[in-house]
Structure formats: structure tokens, C-alpha cells
XYZ file of C-alpha atoms in Angstrom:
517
model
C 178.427 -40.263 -111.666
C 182.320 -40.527 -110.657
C 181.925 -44.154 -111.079
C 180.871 -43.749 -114.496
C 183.756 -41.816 -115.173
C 186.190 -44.094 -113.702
C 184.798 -46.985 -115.599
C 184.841 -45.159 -119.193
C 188.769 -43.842 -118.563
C 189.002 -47.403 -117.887
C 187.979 -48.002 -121.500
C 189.723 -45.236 -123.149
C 193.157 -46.152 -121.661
C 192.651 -50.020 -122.564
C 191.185 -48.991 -126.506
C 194.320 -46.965 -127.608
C 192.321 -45.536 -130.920
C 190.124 -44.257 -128.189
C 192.945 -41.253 -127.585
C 191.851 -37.646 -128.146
C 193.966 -34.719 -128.421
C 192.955 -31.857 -125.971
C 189.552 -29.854 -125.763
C 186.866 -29.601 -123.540
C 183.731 -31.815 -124.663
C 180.737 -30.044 -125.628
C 177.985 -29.036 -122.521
C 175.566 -31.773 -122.705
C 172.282 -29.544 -124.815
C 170.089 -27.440 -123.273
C 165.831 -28.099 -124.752
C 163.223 -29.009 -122.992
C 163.981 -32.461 -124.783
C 163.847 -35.821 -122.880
C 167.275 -36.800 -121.978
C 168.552 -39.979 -121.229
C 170.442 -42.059 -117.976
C 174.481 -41.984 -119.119
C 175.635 -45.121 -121.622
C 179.018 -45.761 -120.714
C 179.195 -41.959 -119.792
C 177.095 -40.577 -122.639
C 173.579 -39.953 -122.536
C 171.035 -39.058 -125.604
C 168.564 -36.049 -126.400
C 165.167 -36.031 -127.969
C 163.208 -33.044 -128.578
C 160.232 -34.468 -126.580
C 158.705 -33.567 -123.010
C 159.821 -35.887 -120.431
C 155.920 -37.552 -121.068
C 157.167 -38.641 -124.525
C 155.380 -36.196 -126.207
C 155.733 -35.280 -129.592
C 156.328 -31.758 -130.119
C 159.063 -31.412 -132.883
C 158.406 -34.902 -134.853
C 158.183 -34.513 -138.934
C 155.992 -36.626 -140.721
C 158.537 -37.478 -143.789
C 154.937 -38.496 -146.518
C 151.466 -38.462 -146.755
C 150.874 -41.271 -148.189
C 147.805 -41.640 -151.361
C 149.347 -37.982 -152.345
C 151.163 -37.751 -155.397
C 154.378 -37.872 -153.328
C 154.100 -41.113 -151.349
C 155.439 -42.777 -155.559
C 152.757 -45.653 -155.366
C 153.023 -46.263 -151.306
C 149.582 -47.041 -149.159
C 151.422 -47.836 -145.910
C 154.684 -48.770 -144.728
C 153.730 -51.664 -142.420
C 156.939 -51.261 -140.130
C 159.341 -49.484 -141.877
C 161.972 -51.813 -142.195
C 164.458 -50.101 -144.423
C 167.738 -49.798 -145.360
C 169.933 -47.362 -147.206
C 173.118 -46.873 -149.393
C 175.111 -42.979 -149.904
C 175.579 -42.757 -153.520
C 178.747 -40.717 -155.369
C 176.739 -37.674 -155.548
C 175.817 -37.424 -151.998
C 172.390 -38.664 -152.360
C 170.905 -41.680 -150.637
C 168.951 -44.903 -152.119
C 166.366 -45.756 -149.542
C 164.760 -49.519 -149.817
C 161.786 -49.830 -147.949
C 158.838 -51.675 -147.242
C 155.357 -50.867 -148.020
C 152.113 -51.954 -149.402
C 152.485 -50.936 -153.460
C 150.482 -50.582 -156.672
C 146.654 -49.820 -154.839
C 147.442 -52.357 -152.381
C 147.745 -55.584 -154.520
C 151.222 -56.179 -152.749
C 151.642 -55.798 -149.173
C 155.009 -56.264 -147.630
C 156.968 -55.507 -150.552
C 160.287 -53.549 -150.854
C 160.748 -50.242 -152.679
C 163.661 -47.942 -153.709
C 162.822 -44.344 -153.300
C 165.729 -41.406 -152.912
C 166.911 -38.443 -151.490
C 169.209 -36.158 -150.727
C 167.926 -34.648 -146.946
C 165.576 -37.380 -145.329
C 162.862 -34.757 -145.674
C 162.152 -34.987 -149.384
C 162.035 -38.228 -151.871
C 161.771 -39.088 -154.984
C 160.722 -42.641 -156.911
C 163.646 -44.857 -157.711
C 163.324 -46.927 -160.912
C 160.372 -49.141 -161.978
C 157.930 -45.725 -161.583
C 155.779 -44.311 -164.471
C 155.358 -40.965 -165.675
C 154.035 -39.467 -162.186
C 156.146 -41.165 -160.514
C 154.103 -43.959 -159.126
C 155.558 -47.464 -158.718
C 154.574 -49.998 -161.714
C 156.318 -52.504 -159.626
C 157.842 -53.139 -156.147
C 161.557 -54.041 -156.115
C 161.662 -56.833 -153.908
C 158.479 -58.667 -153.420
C 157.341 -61.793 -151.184
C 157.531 -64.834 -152.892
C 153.440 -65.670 -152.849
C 151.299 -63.432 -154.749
C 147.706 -64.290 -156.654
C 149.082 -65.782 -159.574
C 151.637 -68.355 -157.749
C 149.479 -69.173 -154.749
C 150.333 -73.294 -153.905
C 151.508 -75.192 -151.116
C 155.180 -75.058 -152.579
C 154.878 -71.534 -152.594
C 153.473 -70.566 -148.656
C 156.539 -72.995 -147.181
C 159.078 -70.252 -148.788
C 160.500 -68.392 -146.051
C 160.000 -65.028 -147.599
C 156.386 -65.739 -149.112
C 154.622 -62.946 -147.206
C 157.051 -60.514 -146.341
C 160.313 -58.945 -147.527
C 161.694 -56.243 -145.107
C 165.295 -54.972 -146.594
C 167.717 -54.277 -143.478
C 171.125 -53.524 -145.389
C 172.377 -53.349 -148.633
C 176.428 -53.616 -149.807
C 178.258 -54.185 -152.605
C 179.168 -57.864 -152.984
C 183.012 -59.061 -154.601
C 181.531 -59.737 -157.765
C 180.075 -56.161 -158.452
C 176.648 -57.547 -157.482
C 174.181 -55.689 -154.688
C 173.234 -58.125 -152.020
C 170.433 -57.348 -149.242
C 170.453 -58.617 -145.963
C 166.313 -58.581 -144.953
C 163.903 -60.196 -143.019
C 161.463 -62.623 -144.517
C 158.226 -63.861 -143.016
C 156.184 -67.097 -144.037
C 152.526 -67.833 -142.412
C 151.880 -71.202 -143.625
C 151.071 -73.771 -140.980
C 149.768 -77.161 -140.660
C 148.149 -77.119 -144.488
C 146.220 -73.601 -143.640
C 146.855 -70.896 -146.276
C 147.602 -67.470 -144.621
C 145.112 -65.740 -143.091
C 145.276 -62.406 -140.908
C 145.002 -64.983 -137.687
C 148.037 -66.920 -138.678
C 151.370 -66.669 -136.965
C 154.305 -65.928 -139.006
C 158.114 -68.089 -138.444
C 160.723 -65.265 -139.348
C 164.278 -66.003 -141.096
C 166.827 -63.425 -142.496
C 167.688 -64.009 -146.130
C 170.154 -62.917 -148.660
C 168.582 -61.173 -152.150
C 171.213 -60.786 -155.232
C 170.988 -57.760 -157.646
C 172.465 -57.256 -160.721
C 170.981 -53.855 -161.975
C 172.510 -51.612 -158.973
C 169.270 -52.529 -156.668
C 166.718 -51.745 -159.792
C 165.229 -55.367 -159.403
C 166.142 -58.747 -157.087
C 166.492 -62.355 -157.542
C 164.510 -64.910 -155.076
C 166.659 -64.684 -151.568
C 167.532 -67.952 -149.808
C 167.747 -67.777 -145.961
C 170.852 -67.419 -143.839
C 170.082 -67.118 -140.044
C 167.168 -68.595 -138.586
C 166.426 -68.841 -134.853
C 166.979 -72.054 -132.387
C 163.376 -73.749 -133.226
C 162.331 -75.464 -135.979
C 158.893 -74.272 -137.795
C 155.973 -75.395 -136.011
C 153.354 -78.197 -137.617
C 150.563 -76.491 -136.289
C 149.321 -72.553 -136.885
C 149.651 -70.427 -134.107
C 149.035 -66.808 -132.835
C 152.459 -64.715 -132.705
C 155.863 -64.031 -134.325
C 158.513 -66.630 -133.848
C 162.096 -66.992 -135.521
C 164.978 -64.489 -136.021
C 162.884 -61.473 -136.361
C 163.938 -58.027 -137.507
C 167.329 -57.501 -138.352
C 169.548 -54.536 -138.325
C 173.335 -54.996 -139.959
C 176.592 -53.484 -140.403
C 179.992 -53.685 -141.897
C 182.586 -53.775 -139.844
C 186.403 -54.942 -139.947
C 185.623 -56.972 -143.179
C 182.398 -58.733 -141.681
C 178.732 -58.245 -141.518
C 176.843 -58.469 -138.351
C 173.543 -58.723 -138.424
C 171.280 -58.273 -134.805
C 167.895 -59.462 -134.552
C 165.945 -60.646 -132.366
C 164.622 -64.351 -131.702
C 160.789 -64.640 -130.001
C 161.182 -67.944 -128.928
C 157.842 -70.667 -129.041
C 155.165 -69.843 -126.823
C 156.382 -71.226 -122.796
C 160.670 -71.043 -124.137
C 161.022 -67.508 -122.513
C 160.781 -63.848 -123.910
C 162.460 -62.373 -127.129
C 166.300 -61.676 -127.033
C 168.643 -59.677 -128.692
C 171.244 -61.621 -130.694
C 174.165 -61.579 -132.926
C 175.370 -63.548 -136.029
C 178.627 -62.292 -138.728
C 179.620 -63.432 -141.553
C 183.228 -62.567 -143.451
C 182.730 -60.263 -146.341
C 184.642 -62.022 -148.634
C 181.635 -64.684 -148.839
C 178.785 -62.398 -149.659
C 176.843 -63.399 -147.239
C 175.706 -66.449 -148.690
C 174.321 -69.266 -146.568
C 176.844 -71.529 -144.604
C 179.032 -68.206 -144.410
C 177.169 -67.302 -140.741
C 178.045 -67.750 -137.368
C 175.566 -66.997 -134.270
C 177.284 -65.619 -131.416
C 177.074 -67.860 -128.426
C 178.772 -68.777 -125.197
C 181.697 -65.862 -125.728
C 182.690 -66.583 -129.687
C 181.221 -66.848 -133.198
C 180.413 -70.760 -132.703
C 177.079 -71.463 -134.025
C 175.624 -72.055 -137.237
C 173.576 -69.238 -138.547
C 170.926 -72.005 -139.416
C 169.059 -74.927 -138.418
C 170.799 -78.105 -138.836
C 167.832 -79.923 -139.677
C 165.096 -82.549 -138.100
C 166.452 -82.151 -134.564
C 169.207 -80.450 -134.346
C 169.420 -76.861 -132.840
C 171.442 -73.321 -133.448
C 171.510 -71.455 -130.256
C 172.636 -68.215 -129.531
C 173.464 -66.224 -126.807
C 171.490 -62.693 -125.711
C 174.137 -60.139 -126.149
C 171.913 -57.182 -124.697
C 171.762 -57.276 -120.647
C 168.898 -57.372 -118.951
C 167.572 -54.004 -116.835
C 164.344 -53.480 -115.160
C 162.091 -51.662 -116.948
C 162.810 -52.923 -120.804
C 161.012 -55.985 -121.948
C 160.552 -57.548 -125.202
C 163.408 -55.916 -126.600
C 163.109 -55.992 -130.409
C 164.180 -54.151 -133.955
C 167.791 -53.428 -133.277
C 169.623 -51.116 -135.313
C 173.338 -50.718 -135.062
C 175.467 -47.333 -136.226
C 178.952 -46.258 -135.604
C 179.454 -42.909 -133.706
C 182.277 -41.114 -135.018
C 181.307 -38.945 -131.986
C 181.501 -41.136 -129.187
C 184.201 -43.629 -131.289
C 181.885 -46.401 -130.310
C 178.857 -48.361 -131.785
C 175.370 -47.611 -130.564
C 172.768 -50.308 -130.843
C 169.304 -48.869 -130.412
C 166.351 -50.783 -130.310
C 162.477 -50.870 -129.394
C 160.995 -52.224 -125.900
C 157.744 -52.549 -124.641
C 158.194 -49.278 -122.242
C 159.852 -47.097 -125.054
C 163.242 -46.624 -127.522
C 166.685 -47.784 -125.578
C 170.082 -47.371 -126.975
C 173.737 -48.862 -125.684
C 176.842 -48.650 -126.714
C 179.927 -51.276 -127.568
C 183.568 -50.932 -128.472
C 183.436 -54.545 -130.261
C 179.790 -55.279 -131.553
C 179.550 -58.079 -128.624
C 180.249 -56.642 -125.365
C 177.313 -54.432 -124.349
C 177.032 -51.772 -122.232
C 173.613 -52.454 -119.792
C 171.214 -49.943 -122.462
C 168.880 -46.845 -121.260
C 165.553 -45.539 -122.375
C 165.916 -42.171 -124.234
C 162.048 -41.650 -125.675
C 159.124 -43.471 -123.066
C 156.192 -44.157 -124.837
C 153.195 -41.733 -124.322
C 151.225 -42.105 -120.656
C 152.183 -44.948 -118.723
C 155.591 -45.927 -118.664
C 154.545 -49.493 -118.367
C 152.366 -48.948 -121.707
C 152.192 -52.640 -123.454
C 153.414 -51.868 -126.766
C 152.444 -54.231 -129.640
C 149.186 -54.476 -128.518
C 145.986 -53.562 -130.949
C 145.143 -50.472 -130.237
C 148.048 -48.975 -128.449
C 150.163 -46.410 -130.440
C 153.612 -47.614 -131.612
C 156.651 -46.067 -132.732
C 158.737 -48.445 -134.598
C 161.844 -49.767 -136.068
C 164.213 -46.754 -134.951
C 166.795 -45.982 -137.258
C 169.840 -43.217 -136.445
C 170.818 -41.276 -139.436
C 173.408 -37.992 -139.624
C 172.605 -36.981 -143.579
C 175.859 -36.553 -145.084
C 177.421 -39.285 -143.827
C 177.774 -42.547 -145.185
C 175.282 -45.544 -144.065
C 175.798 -46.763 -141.057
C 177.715 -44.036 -139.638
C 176.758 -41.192 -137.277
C 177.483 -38.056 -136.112
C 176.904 -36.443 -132.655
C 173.442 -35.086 -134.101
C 170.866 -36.152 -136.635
C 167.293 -37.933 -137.423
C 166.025 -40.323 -135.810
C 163.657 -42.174 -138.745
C 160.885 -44.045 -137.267
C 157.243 -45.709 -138.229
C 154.486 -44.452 -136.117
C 150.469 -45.666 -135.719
C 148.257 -44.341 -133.550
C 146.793 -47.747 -133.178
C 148.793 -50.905 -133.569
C 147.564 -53.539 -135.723
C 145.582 -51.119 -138.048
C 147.686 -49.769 -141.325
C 149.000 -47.153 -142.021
C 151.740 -46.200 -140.650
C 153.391 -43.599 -141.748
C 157.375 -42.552 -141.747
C 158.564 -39.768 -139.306
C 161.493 -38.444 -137.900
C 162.893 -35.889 -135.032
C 166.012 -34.782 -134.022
C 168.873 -36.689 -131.830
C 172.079 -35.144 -130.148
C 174.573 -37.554 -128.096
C 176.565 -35.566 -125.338
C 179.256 -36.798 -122.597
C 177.244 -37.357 -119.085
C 179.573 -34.468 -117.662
C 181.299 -31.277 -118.906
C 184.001 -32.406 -116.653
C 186.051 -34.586 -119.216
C 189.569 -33.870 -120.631
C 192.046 -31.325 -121.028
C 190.706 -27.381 -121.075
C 191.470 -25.730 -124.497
C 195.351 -24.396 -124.385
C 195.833 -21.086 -126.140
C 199.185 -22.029 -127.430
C 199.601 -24.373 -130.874
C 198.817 -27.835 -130.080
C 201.654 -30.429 -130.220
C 200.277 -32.341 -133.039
C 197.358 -31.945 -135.278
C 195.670 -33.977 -137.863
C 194.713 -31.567 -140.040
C 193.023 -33.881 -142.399
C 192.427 -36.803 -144.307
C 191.161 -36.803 -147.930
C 189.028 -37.940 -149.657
C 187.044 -39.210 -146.751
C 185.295 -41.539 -147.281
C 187.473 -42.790 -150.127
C 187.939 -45.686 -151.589
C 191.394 -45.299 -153.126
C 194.609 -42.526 -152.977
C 194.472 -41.649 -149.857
C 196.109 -38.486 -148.192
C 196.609 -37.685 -144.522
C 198.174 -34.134 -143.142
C 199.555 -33.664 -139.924
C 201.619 -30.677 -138.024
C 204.106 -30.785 -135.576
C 204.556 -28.085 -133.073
C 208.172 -29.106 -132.564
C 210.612 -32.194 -133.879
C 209.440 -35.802 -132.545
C 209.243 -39.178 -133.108
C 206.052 -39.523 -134.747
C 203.913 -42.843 -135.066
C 200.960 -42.489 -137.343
C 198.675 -45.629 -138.026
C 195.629 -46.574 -138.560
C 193.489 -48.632 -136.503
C 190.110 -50.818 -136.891
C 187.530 -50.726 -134.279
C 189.350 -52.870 -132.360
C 192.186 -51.619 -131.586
C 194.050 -53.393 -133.907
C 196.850 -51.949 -136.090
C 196.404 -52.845 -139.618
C 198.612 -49.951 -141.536
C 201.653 -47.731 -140.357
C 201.414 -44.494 -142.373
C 204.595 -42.857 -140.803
C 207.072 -43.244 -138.290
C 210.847 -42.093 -136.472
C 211.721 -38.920 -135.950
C 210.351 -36.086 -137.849
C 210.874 -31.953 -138.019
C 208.459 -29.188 -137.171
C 205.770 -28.267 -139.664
C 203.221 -29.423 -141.888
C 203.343 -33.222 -143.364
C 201.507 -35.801 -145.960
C 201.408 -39.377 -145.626
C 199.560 -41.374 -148.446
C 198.290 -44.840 -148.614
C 196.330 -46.998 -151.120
C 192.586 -47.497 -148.984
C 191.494 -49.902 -151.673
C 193.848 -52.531 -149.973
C 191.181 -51.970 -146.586
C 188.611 -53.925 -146.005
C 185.196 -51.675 -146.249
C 184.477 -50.248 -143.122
C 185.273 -47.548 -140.354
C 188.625 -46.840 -139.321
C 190.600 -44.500 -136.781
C 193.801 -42.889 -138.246
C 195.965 -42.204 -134.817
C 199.157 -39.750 -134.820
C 201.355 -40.079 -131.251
C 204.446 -37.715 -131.390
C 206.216 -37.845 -127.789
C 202.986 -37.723 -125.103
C 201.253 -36.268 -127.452
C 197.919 -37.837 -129.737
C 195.390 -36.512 -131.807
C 193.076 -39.453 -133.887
C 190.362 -38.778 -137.039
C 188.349 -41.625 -138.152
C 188.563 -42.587 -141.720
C 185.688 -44.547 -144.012
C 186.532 -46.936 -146.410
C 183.782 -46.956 -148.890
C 182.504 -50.485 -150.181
């Protein structure tokens, strides 16, 4: 455990936006939860037993009740969300819609909690869809050849949504297409995975046809097979003007098992295709896809390897304002893991935090077998992508894979330090500095930050993007006791997250700040 300790001062004193001001971390929580090995010093709680369980999950609809707005199924709950002025929360997700004439459709539903919904747009008078919102290119009525070799004809599964420079929505999802060697789909078929880029002009009402963007390193096979192959199941943030968008690539049958991989893209091109870079051999140098006839577009794994997690797949990265770090967490054969990263590359080796029921060696993804899948962290109140030090954890469960439905669920997380041990105890007298806010926050424009001074010092206040990086000086030299405001202009920030850092003498207290998109 002291090794763990040394290595994460290690971090803090090389990541200056890292630095806390005094106060004893919180005692990691007391339930009769499963708790996870320490992350880079911080572990994860689930209210489950140690057999994985469930005891405390919620099941979020019922679907074919008047409340599931049109749903049958959501087939694996790919999803994606966007916090709205008013608080509120657009959820896309994807389903089977309208009696089950389209499967693997996307839908926007809302809400304010993650416990109750309502329909989006395109709904009728009870609220039942009278069309999905993003749908996969092959239906009935345009069945042809032309049609099965789109990417995205039998799937669309929305993974993020952002507001492009234009005004424009665009989605990030993942697109599936089963067409092989002349064959029309069939529920034998395997399907070749790409992620694709929708464009919507009505706020995310309706979509335009998506084009693909990042595909894995082989080339669609001639001939049908059994499996999923491709860059499969993204999960995407913004961060430090970019996107990055994991997902995993399941290589052809005999190339090796599924890996964990990263491509970004700046933010200034929308995400269009061209714009993305895999992540390979230590830097953003491969295309996000296929050259052509021939040619490849590697990439490199970016999650390390530890006994006891195979086929790692679904991830889904967050920002911890908590733990000022990003937390990937993704699904494995033998359960949920989650690591964390101070630059969205460099990963810490992960640890399981839920096993799957009985046997820890369970073979999930196999008909039958129960799954629990595509996890997705979410503290309600905060913007998307971001995370507290509790919340929901929003997951699709079946109680036998390969058979619809499954249904949307969620339970509770918490993220604690491995050891009460950590920091400074709480001083009685007046702290040297305080940031005693910064408002609005998120914001998006006029921006106002307060700070006290016990005494008169020479004050440096800055703010800082997840890398450590200055990008704006706020205040500086020497300044008098009391209560002061520093403003800046946030809609001369890139969109992203942000850590506002005041250092008066020896001194430092730090706040992250959100610039909204």
C-alpha cells in the first residue's frame, strides 16, 4: 500500500493542477458493497455482495408499458447524453422502435434524475415514438446490394453528441454492416464495425446519413463469418479542444484478442473524416481509416494487460472532478474494470470493481450467460462527461445473452482514496488562501473567480487544462489580505474541463472549471 502512495505523490508533485489545499480525504465508505483493488491509489464502491450480487440495482423502464415511449428492447444500450440550460438531460439511445419494425435504431428520450424519462420529439399523443431519430441505413423499403455495403446499414449506436462550429449537432456512434460475400443479413452473419459521424440540424430532433471516420486495421472480409470484427463500441470525450474516441478493435479470427484503443480528432474540424488520428507507437500517427486495397491503420492497445481481464470491450471515459483524473471503465469477460489517466493515453494497469455473478471466470458474451453491459458513469447534475465522487452507474442487463430484451438499470458508485492517511489534517485557524468560488460554472462566457487571502502575498492564479498546461493567468504580484474577484471571458476556451489554481507564498488551493460547448 506505501508503494502506492509513493507512486501517486509522485504524480501529484509532477501534475502541478494536481495541488490541493489542506483537509483530510474522506474515509473510504463503509456498505456491505463490493469494493475494488486501489487505481493509482483510489479504489471504487458498488452496492453489491462481494459475489456480484445485485441487491440495490434499479431497473430505470419496463419496457411495452406506456413509459418505455415506443421502446421493445435496448439491444446494448449504447447511449449518449447532452445537459441542457435547464438542467435536464437529452438521452440518445438505442433500441428496437415502432412494434419492432426497426431494430438498432437511435432514440432521444429525457430527463431530469436518470430515474424518470420522458419522449423526446418525433412521439405522438401518448408519447410513443412515430419514428426513431437515427436509424440504420437498410430498412424494408431500401433493401439492395448498394444498401447492405453501408457501414451503418444494420446498426446505429450513438456514443457522444457536441455542438459542432457551425451550430450543427454532430454524433460520434458506432455503426454495424452484416453483408458478406453477396449474402443478405441474416441472424448467423458476422457484422464489420466502423465509428461514423451523423450531422443534425434540428438540435438532435432528426439526422442526416453518417459517413465513417475510424475503422480498425483489417479490411472487410469477402466471405461471411461468425463474430464482430472492426472498431467496435466507442465511448468519447472532449477534452483540451479534441475528441477522443476509445473503442475497441476484435481483430479477424487467428490476429489475437480485442484491444482497447484510442483515436482524436481537433475540434475545430467537426469530426469529419480525414480529421482522425489512431494512437500508435507513443503519438497520434495513424490514420483513423483504412487507406484502401492493402494498406493498413494500426493502432496501439492503450489499456495494459492484467491477469484476470480478457476481452476487454465498451469503454467509456469520464472526468473525475474528484480524483482530478480521467477514469476509463469498461466491460471484460470476468466483470466491469475501471483505470484511471492524467492524459487520456497513459493508463494506469485497471481493476475489477463488480465480478460477474458465480464464477469469476464466467465467459461473458456467451448465449445464455447473463450480461451486464456498456457501463456508463453518470453524477446527475453535472455536465456530460463529468463526474463526481458518487453517482449511477447506467448499465444494460439480460439474464441470457443473445436473447432481447435487455433492459436499462442502474446502482450506485462512490470513488474513495485507498487510505485515510493522505494530506494535511484540517487546521482550526483560517486557511491561507481559499477559492471561494467560480461562477457561473459551467459557463460559457463572463466568468468570475473569488479568492481570500489570510494575509498579503504574491498571488498567482491561472488556469490550467488537463495537462498541466497554463493557458490563462487570471491574477498575479503581490496582493493584500481579504476577499478578491478576477474575471475572464471563457468563451475564448476551448470546450472542455479545466482546473483554476491559486498559489500565494507555499500556499495552493485549485477548483475545476467547465467550459460548456
Amino acid at each position: 500500500m506505501a508503494r502506492l502512495w509513493r507512486a501517486l505523490v509522485v504524480v501529484l508533485l509532477a501534475w502541478p493542477v494536481w495541488a490541493q489545499g489542506g483537509g483530510a480525504r474522506v474515509p473510504p465508505l463503509a456498505s456491505s458493497g463490493t469494493t475494488s483493488p486501489p487505481v493509482g491509489g483510489v479504489t471504487i464502491t458498488l452496492d453489491v455482495t462481494p459475489a456480484g450480487v445485485d441487491t440495490v440495482p434499479v431497473q430505470l423502464m419496463a419496457f411495452g408499458a406506456p413509459g418505455a415511449m415506443g421502446l421493445s428492447a435496448v439491444p446494448d444500450m449504447h447511449t449518449t447524453m447532452m445537459r441542457q440550460t435547464d438542467g435536464s438531460y437529452r438521452l440518445w439511445i438505442a433500441g428496437r422502435f415502432l412494434d419492432d419494425s426497426i431494430e438498432g435504431a437511435t432514440g432521444l428520450i429525457t430527463t431530469s434524475d436518470f430515474r424518470t424519462f420522458a419522449p423526446g420529439p418525433l412521439t405522438d399523443t401518448t408519447g410513443k415514438k412515430v419514428a426513431p431519430d437515427l436509424v440504420p441505413t437498410c430498412r424494408a423499403a431500401t433493401e439492395s446490394t448498394a444498401c447492405w455495403n453501408n457501414f451503418d446499414a444494420v446498426y446505429t449506436g450513438a456514443n457522444l453528441v457536441w455542438t459542432g462550429t457551425d451550430g450543427d449537432l454532430r454524433m460520434l456512434y458506432h455503426g454495424a454492416c452484416a453483408y458478406f460475400g453477396g449474402l443478405p443479413p441474416d441472424s448467423s452473419t458476422a457484422t464489420w464495425c466502423q465509428v461514423g459521424v451523423a450531422r443534425s440540424s434540428d438540435g438532435g430532433v432528426s439526422w442526416g446519413a453518417g459517413t465513417p471516420v475510424i475503422s480498425g486495421s483489417d479490411a472487410k472480409p469477402t466471405t461471411d463469418l461468425v463474430g464482430i470484427f472492426g472498431a467496435v463500441e466507442p465511448g468519447a470525450i472532449v477534452a483540451n479542444g479534441c475528441l477522443y474516441c476509445f473503442y475497441t478493435y476484435f481483430p479477424l479470427p487467428g490476429e489475437g484478442p480485442p484491444q482497447i484503443q484510442v483515436a482524436c480528432a481537433p475540434l475545430s474540424g467537426n469530426g469529419a473524416a480525414g480529421t482522425w488520428t489512431k494512437y500508435d507507437g507513443g503519438s497520434f500517427s495513424q490514420p483513423g481509416l483504412l487507406g484502401g486495397s492493402g494498406t493498413t491503420s494500426l493502432g496501439s492497445p492503450i489499456v495494459p494487460t492484467v491477469s484476470g481481464c480478457t476481452r476487454p470491450a465498451q469503454p467509456w471515459p469520464v472526468y473525475s472532478s474528484f480524483l482530478h483524473a480521467w477514469v476509463l471503465v469498461f466491460v471484460a469477460r470476468e466483470g466491469w474494470f475501471f483505470t484511471t489517466s492524467t492524459d487520456l493515453v497513459t493508463w494506469n494497469a485497471p481493476a475489477r470493481f463488480f465480478p460477474f455473478p458465480g464464477d469469476s471466470a464466467l465467459s461473458n458474451f456467451t448465449n445464455g450467460d447473463p450480461t451486464y453491459e456498456n457501463v456508463t458513469l453518470v453524477t446527475p447534475g453535472e455536465p456530460e462527461g463529468v463526474i463526481g465522487q458518487t453517482g449511477i452507474v447506467l448499465y444494460a442487463y439480460t439474464s441470457s445473452w443473445g436473447h432481447n430484451p435487455h433492459m436499462p438499470w442502474s446502482r450506485p458508485f462512490r470513488f474513495d482514496y485507498a487510505s485515510e492517511a493522505v494530506g494535511p489534517a484540517v487546521a482550526a485557524a483560517q486557511p491561507a488562501v481559499a477559492l471561494r468560488g467560480i461562477a457561473p460554472n459551467p459557463g460559457g462566457g463572463e466568468t468570475t473567480v473569488t479568492y481570500a487571502l489570510a494575509r498579503p502575498a504574491a498571488v498567482d492564479l491561472a488556469l490550467y487544462d488537463l495537462q498541466g498546461r497554463r493557458v490563462r493567468t487570471l491574477a498575479g504580484g503581490s496582493t493584500g489580505a481579504g476577499v478578491h474577484a478576477a474575471r475572464f471571458d471563457a468563451r475564448t476556451l476551448a470546450p472542455g474541463v479545466y482546473v483554476c489554481r491559486l498559489a500565494a507564498d507555499a500556499a495552493v488551493a485549485a477548483r475545476r472549471f467547465v467550459r460548456l460547448r
